[in-house]
PDB file of C-alpha atoms in Angstrom:
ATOM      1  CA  UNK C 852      19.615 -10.793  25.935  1.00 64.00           C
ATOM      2  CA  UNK C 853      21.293 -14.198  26.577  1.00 71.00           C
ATOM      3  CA  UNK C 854      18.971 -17.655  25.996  1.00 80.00           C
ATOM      4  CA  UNK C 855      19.654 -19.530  28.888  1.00 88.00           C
ATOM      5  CA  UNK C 856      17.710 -22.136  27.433  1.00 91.00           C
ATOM      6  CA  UNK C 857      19.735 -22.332  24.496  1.00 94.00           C
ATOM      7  CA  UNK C 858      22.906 -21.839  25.864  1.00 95.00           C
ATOM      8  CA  UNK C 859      22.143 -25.483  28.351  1.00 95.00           C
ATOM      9  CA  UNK C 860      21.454 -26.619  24.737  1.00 96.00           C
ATOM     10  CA  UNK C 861      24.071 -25.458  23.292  1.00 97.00           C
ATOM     11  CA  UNK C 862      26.801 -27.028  25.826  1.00 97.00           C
ATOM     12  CA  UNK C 863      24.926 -30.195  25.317  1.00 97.00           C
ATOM     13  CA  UNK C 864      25.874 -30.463  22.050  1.00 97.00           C
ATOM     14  CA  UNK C 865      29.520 -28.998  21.974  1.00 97.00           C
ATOM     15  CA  UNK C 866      31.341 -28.486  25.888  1.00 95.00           C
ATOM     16  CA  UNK C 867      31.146 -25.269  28.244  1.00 96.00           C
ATOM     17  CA  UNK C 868      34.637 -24.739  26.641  1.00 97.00           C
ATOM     18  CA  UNK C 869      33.286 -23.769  23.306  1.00 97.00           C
ATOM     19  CA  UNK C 870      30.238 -21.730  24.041  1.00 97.00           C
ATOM     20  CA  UNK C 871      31.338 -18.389  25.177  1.00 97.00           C
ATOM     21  CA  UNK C 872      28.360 -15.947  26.906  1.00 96.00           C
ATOM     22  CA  UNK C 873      28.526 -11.947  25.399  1.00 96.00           C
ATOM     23  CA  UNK C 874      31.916 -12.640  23.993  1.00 96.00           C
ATOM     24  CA  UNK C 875      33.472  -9.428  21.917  1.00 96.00           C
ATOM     25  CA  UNK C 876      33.413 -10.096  18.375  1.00 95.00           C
ATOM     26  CA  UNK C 877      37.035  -7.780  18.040  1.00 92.00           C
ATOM     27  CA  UNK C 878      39.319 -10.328  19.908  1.00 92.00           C
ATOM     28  CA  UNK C 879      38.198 -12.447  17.146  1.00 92.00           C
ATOM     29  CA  UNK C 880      38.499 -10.524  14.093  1.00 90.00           C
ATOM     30  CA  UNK C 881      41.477  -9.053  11.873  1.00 87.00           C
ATOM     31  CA  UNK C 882      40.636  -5.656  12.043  1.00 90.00           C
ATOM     32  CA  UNK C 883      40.055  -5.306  15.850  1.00 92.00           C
ATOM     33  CA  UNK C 884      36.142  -4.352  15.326  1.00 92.00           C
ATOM     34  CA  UNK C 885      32.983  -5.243  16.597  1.00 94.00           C
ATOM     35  CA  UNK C 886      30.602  -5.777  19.564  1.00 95.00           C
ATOM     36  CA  UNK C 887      29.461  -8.246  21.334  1.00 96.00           C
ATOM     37  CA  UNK C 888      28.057 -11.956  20.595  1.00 96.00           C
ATOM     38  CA  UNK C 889      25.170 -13.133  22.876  1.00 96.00           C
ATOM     39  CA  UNK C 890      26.614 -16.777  22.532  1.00 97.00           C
ATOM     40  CA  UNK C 891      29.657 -17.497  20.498  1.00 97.00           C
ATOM     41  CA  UNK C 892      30.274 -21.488  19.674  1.00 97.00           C
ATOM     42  CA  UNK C 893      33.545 -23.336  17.994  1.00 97.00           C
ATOM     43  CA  UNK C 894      32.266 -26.877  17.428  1.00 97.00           C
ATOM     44  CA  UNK C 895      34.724 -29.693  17.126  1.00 97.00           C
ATOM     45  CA  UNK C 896      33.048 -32.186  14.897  1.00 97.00           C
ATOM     46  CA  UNK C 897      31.054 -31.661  11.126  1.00 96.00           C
ATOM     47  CA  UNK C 898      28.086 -33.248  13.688  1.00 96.00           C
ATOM     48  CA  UNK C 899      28.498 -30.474  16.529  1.00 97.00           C
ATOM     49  CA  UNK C 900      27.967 -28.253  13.165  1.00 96.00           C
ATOM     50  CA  UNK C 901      24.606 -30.031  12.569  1.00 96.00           C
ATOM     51  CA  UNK C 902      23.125 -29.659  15.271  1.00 97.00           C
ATOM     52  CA  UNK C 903      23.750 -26.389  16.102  1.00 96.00           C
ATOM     53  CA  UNK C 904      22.466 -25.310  13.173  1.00 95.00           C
ATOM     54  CA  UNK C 905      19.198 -27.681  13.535  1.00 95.00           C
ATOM     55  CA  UNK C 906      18.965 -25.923  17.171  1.00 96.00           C
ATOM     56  CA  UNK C 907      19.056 -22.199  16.092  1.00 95.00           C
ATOM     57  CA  UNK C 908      15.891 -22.835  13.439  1.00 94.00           C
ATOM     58  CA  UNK C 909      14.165 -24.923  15.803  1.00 94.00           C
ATOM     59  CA  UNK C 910      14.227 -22.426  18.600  1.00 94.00           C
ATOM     60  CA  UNK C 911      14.004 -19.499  15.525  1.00 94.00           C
ATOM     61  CA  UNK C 912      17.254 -17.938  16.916  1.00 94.00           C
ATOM     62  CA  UNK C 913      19.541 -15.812  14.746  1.00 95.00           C
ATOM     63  CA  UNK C 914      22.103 -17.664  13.731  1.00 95.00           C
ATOM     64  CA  UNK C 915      25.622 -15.874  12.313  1.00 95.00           C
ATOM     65  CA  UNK C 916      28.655 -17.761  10.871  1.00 93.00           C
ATOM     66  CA  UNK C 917      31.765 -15.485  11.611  1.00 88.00           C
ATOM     67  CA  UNK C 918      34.658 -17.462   9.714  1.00 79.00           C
ATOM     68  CA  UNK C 919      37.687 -16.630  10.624  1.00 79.00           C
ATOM     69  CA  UNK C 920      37.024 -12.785  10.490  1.00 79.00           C
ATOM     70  CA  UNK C 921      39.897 -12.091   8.059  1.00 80.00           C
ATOM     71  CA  UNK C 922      37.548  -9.967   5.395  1.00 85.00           C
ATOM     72  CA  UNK C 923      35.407  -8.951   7.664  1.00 90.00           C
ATOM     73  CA  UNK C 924      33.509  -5.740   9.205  1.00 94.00           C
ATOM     74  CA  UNK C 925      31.569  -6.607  12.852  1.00 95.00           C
ATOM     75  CA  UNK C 926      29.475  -3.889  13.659  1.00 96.00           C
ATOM     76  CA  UNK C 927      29.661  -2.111  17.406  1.00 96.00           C
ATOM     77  CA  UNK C 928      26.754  -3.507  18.468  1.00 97.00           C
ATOM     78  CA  UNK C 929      27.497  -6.418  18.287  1.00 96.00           C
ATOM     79  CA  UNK C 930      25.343  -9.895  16.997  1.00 96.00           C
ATOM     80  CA  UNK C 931      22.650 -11.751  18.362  1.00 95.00           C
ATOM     81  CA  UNK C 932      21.551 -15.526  19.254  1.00 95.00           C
ATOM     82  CA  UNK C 933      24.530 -18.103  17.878  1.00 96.00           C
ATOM     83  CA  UNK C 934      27.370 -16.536  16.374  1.00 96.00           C
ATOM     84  CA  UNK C 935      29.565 -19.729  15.271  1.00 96.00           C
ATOM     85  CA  UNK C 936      33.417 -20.144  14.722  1.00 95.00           C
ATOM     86  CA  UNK C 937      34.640 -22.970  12.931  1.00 95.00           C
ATOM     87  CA  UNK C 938      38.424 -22.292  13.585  1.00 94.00           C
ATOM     88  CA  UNK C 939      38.573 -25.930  15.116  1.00 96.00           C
ATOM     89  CA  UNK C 940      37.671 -27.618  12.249  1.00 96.00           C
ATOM     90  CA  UNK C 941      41.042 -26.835  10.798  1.00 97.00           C
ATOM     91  CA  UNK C 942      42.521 -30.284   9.652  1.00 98.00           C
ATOM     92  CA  UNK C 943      44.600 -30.611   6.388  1.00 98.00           C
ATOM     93  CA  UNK C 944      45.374 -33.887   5.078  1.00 98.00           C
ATOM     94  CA  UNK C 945      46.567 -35.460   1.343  1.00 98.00           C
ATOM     95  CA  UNK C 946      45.363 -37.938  -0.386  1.00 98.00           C
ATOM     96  CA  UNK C 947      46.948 -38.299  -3.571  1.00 97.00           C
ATOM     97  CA  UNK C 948      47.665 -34.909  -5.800  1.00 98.00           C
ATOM     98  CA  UNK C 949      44.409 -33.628  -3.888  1.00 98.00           C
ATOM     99  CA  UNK C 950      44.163 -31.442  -0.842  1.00 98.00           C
ATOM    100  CA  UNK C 951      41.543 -31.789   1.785  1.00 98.00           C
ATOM    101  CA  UNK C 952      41.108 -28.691   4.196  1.00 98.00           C
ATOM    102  CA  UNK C 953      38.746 -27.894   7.036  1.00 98.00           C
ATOM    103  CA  UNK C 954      36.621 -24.969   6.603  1.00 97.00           C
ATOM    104  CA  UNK C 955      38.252 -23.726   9.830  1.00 96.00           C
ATOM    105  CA  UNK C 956      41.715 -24.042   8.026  1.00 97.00           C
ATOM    106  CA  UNK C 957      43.653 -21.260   7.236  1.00 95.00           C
ATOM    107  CA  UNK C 958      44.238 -20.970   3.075  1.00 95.00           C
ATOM    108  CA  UNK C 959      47.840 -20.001   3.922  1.00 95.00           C
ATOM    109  CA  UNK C 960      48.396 -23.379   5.466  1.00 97.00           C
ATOM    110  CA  UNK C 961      46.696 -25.477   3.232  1.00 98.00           C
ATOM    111  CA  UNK C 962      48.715 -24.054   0.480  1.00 98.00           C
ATOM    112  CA  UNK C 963      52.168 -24.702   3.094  1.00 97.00           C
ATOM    113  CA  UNK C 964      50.612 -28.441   2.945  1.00 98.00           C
ATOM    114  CA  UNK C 965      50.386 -28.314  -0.723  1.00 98.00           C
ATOM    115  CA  UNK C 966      54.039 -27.002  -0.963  1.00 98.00           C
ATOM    116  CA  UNK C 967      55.061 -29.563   1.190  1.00 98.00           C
ATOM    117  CA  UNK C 968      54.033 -32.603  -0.920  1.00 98.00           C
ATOM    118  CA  UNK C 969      55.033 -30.906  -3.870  1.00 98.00           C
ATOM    119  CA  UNK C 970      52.145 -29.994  -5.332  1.00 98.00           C
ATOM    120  CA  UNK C 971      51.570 -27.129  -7.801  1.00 98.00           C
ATOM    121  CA  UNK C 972      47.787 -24.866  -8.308  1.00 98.00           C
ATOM    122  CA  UNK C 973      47.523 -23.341  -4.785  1.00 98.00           C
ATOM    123  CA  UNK C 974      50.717 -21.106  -4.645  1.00 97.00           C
ATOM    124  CA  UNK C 975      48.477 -17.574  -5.335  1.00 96.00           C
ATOM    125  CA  UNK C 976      46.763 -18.523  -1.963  1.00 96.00           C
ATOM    126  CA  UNK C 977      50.421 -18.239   0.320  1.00 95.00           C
ATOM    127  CA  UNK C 978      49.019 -14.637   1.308  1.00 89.00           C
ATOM    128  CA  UNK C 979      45.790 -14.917   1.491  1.00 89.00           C
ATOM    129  CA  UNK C 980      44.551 -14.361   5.376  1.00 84.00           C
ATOM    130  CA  UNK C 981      41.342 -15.861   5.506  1.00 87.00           C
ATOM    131  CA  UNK C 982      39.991 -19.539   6.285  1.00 94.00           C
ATOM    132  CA  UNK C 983      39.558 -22.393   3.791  1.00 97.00           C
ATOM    133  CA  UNK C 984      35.407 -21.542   4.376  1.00 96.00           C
ATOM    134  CA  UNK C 985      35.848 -18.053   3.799  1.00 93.00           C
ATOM    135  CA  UNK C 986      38.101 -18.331   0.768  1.00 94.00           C
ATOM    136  CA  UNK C 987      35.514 -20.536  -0.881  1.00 96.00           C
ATOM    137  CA  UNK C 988      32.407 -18.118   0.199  1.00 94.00           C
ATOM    138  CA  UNK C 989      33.992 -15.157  -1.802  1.00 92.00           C
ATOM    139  CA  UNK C 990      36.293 -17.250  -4.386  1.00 95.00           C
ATOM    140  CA  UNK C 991      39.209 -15.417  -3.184  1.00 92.00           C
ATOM    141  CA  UNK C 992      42.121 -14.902  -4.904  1.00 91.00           C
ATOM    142  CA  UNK C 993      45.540 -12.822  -5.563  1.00 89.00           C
ATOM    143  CA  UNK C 994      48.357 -12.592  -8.060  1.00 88.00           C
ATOM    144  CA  UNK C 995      46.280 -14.154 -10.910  1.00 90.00           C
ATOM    145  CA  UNK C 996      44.656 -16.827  -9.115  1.00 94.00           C
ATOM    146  CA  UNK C 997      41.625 -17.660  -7.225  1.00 96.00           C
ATOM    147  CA  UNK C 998      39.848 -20.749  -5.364  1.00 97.00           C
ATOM    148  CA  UNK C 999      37.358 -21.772  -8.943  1.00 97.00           C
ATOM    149  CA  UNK C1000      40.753 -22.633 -10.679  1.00 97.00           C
ATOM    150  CA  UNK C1001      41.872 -25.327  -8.067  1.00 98.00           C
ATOM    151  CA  UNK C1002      38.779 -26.250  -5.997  1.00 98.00           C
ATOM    152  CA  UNK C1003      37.509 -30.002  -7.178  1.00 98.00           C
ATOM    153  CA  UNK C1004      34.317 -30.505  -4.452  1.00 98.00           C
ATOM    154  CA  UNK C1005      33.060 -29.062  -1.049  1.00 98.00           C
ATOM    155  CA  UNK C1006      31.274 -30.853   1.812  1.00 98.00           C
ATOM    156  CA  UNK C1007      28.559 -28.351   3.179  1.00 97.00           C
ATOM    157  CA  UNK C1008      25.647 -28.029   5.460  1.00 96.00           C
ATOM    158  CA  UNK C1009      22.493 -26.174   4.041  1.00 94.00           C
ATOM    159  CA  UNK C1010      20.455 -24.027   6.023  1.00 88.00           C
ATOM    160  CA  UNK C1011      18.230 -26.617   7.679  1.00 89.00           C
ATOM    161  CA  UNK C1012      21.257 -28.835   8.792  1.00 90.00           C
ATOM    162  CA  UNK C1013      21.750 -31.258   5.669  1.00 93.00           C
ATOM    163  CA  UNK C1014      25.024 -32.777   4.878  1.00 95.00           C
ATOM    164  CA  UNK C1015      25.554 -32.032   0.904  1.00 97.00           C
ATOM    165  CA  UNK C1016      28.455 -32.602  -1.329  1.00 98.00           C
ATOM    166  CA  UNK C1017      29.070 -30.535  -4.079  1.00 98.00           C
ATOM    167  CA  UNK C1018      31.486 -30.007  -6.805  1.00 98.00           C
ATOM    168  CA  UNK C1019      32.928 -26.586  -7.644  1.00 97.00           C
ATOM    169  CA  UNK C1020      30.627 -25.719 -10.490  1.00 97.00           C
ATOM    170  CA  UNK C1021      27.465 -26.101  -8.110  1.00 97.00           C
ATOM    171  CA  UNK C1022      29.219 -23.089  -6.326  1.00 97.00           C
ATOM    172  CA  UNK C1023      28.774 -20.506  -9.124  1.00 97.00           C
ATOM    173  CA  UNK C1024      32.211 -19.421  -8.937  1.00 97.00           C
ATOM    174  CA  UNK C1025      32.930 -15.968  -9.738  1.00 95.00           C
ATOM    175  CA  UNK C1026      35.243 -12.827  -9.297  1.00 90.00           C
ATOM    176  CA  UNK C1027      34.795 -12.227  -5.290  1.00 89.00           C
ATOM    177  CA  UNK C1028      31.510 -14.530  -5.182  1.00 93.00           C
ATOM    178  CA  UNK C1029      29.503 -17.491  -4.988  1.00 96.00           C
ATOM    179  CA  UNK C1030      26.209 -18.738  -4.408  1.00 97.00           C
ATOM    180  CA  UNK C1031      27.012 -19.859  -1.020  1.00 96.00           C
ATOM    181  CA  UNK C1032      25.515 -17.015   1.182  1.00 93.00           C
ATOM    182  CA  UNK C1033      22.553 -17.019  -1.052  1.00 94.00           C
ATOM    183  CA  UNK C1034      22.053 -20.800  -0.319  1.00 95.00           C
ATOM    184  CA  UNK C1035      22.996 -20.405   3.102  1.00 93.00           C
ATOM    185  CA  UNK C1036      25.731 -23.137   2.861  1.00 96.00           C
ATOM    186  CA  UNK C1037      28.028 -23.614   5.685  1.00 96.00           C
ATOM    187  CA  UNK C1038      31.172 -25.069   4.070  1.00 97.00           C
ATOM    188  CA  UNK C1039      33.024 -27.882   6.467  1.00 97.00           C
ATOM    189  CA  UNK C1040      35.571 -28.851   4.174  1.00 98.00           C
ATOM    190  CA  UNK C1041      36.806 -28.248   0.447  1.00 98.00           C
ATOM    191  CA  UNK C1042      39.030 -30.513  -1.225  1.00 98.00           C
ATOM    192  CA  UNK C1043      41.378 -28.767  -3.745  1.00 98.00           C
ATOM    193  CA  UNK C1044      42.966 -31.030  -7.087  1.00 98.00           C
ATOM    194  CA  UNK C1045      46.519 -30.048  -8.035  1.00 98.00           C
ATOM    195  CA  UNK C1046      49.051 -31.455  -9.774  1.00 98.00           C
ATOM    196  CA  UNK C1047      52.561 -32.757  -8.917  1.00 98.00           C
ATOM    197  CA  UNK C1048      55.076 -30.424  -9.379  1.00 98.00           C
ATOM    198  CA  UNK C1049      59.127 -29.186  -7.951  1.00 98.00           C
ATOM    199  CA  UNK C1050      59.228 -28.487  -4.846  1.00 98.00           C
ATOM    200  CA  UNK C1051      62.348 -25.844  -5.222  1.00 98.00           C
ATOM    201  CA  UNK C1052      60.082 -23.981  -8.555  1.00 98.00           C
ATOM    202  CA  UNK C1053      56.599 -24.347  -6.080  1.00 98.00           C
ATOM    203  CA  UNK C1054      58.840 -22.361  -3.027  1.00 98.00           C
ATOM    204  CA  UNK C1055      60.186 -19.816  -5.144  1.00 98.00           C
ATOM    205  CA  UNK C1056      57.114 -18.675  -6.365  1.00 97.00           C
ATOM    206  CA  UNK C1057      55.784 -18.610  -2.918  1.00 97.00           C
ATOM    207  CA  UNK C1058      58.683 -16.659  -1.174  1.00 96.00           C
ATOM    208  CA  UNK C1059      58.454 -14.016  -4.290  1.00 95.00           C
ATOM    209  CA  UNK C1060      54.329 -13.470  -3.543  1.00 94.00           C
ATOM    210  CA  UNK C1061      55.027 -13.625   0.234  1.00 92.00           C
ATOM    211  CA  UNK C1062      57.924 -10.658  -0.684  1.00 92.00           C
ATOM    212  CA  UNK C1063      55.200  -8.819  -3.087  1.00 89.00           C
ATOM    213  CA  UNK C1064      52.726  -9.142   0.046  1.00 88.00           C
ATOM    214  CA  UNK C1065      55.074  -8.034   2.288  1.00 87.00           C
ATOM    215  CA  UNK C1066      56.294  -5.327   0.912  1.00 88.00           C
ATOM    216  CA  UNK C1067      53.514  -3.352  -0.141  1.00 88.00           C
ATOM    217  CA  UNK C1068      50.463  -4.410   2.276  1.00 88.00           C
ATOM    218  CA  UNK C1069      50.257  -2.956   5.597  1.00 90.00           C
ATOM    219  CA  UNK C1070      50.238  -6.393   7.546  1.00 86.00           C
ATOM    220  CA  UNK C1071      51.823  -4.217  10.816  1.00 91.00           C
ATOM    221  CA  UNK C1072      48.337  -2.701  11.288  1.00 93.00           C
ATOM    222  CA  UNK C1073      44.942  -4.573  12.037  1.00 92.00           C
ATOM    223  CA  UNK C1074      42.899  -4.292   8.692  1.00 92.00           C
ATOM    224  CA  UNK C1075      40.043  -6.071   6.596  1.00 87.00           C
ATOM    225  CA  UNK C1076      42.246  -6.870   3.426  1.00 86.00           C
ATOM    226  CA  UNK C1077      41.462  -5.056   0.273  1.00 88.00           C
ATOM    227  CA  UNK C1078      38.307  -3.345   0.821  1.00 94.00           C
ATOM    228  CA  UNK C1079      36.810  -3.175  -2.431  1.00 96.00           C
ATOM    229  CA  UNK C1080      36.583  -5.385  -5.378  1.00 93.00           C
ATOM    230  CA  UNK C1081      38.589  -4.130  -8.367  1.00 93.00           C
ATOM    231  CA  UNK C1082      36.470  -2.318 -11.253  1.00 95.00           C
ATOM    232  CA  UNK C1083      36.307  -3.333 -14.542  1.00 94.00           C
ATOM    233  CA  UNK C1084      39.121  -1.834 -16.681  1.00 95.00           C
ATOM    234  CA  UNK C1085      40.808   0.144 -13.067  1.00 95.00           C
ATOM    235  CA  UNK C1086      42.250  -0.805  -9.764  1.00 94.00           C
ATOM    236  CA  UNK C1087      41.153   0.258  -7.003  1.00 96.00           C
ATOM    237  CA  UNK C1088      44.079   1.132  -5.156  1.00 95.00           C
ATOM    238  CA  UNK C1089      45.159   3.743  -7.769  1.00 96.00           C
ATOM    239  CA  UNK C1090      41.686   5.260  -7.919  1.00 98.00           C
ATOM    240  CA  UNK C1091      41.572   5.863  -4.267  1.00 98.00           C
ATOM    241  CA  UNK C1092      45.690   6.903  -4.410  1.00 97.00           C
ATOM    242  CA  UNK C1093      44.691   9.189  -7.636  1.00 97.00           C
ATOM    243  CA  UNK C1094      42.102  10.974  -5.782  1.00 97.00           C
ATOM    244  CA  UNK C1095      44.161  12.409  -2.876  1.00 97.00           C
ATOM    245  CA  UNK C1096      43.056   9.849  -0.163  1.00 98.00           C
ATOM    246  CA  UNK C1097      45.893   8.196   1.459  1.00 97.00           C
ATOM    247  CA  UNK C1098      45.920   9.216   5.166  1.00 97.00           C
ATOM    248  CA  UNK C1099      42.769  10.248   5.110  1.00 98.00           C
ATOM    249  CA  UNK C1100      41.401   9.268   8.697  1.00 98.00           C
ATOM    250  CA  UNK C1101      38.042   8.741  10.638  1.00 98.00           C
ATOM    251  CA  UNK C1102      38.751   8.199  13.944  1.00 97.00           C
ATOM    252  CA  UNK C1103      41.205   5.471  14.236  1.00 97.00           C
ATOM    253  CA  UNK C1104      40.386   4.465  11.109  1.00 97.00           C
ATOM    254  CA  UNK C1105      42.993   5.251   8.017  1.00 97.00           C
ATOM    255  CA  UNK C1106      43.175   4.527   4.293  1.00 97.00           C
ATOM    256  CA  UNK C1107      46.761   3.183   4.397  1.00 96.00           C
ATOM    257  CA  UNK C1108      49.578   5.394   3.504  1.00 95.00           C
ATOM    258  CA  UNK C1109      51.557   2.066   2.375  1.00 94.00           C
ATOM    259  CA  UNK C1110      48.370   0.358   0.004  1.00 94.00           C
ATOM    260  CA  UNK C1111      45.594   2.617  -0.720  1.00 95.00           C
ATOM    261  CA  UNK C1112      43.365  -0.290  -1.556  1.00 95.00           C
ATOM    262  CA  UNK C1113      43.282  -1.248   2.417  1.00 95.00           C
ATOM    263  CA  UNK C1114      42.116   0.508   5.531  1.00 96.00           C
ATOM    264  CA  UNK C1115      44.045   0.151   8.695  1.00 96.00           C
ATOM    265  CA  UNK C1116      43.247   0.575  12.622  1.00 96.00           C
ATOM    266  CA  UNK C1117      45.850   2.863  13.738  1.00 96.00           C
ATOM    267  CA  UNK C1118      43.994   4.255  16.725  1.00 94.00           C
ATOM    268  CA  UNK C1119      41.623   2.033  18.573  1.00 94.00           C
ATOM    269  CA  UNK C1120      39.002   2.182  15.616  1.00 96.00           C
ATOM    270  CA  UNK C1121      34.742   1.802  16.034  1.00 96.00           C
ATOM    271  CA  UNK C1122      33.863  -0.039  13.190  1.00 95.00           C
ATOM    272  CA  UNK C1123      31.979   3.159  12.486  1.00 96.00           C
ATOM    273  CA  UNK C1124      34.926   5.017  11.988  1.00 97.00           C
ATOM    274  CA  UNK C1125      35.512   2.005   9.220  1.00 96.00           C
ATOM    275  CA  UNK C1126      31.554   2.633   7.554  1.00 96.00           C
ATOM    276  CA  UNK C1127      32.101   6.388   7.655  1.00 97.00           C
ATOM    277  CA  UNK C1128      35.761   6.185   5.815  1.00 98.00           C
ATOM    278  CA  UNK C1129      34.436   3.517   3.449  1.00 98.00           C
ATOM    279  CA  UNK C1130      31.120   5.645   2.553  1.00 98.00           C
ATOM    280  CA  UNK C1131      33.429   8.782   1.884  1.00 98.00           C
ATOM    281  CA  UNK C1132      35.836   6.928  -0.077  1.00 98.00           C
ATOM    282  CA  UNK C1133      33.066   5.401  -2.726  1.00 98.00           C
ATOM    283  CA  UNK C1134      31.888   8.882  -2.696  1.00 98.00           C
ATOM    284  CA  UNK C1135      35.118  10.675  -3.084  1.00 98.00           C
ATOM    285  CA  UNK C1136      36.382   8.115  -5.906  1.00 98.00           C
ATOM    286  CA  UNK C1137      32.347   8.037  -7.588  1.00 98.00           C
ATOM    287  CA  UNK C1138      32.583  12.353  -8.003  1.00 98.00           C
ATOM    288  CA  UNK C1139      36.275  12.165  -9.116  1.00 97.00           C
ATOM    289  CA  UNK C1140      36.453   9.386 -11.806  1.00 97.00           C
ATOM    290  CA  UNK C1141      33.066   8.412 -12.187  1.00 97.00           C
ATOM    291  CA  UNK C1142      33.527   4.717 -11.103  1.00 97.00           C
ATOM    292  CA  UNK C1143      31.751   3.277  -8.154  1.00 97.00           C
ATOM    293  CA  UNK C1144      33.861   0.957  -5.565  1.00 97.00           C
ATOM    294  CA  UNK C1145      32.056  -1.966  -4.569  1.00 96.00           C
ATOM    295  CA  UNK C1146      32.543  -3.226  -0.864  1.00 95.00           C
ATOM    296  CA  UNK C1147      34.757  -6.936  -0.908  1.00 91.00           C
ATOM    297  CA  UNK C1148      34.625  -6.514   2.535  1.00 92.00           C
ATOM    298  CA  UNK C1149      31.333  -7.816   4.532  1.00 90.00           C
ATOM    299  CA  UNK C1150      29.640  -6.228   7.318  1.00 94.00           C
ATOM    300  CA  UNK C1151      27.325  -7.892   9.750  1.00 95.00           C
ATOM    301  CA  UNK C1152      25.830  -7.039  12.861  1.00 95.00           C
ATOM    302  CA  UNK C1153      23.982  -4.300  14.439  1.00 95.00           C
ATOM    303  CA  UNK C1154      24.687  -0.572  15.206  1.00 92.00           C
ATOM    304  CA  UNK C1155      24.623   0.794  18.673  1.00 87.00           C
ATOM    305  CA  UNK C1156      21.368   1.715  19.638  1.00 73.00           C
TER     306      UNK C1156
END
């Protein structure tokens, strides 16, 4: 049910360009999934941000931040009230041996930019899929690095619309999480402190992770990442592998023949098809070898009724 009332609001703050009415949530998500926003909205400016989040609790309107959709499960029914993108705020800039990034920002670019001025600490990130916001929201990280070991300070928004700035250790840092969906942050930009390095050394490690990447993910199929984090003392790509599941499909949903630890859309996949695969998975890998997969992945929105 759309808020007229909000969505007049809504273009009053932003433009008519960025407020989309019952927009589908799988044009703008990596795994092709999910239903249908009542009111989707890509501000331009930190103070578009504000005030759309002031708006939703003032009119007590759900309010969803979607990120860039990279490790992410939308349910097929879709979200309601404000569902907002950040995608625009996506500008990189140096100052220095630091790197400043817009949530919006892909981490893959900012760690081109950091490449670019010769700058060493952000290399791990060249495969990482997800936004500078999102990377920061679950402390991503690959090939032996994450976000805690280079972020220096965040600018956020809280959840009643105040500008805070914070430094990496307010963030509770850890393997795959942070405090920030607990304290309801929205991150707007994250400034990352490296050090000068060679440009030739910093590109070599980069095209080798890009080749590791390449060559064993299934980036030629729409997919969430790695689903699950990686249990203590086991990985869980072998565990699912080990336990007979590559293949194994739910609808058009399929634990990858190339990576077990990823599940692909090979057939025009309900994000059910993804909860019903991921449920028999834990359970298949929990009777097996004892060890319970926990979801990386998150999954927001609503079933079909």
């Amino acid at each position: 049910m759309i808020n007229h009332h909000v969505y007049e609001k809504l273009i009053h703050i932003t433009s008519e360009k960025n407020v989309m009415v019952n927009e589908p949530l799988k044009s703008h998500t990596y795994t092709r999934l999910g239903g249908l926003a009542d009111l989707l909205v890509t501000p331009e400016t930190y103070e578009e941000v504000q005030q759309i989040v002031k708006l939703a609790k003032e009119e007590d309107i759900p309010f969803t931040l979607l990120g860039n959709g990279s490790n992410l499960i939308v349910k097929d029914g879709g979200i309601r009230g404000i569902v907002m993108n950040l995608n625009k705020l996506n500008e990189i800039r140096t100052e220095g041996t630091k790197v400043i990034a817009g949530s919006g920002a892909r981490i893959i670019d900012t760690s081109r930019e950091a490449l670019k001025q010769s700058l060493t600490g952000l290399e791990f990130a060249c495969g990482i899929p997800g936004s500078v916001g999102g990377a920061l929201y679950m402390n991503a990280g690959a090939y032996g690095g994450e976000i805690k070991d280079c972020l220096e300070s965040t600018l956020v928004i809280d959840h009643n619309g105040n500008l805070l700035s914070l430094q990496a250790k307010d963030l509770d840092l850890d393997y795959r999480t942070s405090n920030i969906p607990d304290k309801g942050y929205i991150v707007l930009e994250a400034t990352f402190a490296l050090n000068e390095g060679n440009y030739d050394e910093i590109k070599a490690v980069m095209d080798d992770l890009t080749f590791k990447r390449e060559s064993k993910q299934p980036l030629e199929y729409p997919s969430c990442g790695s689903v699950f984090k990686r249990p203590p003392g086991y990985y869980a790509g072998k565990l699912i592998q080990d336990s007979g599941l590559q293949g194994t499909q739910i609808g058009g949903a399929q634990v990858s023949l190339k990576h077990a630890g990823f599940i692909v859309n090979i057939d025009n996949a309900t994000a059910n098809d993804y909860l019903q695969l991921i449920k028999h998975v834990q359970k298949t890998v929990k009777d097996k070898f004892g060890v319970t997969l926990e979801r990386e992945v998150r999954i927001i929105g609503e079933d079909i009724e």
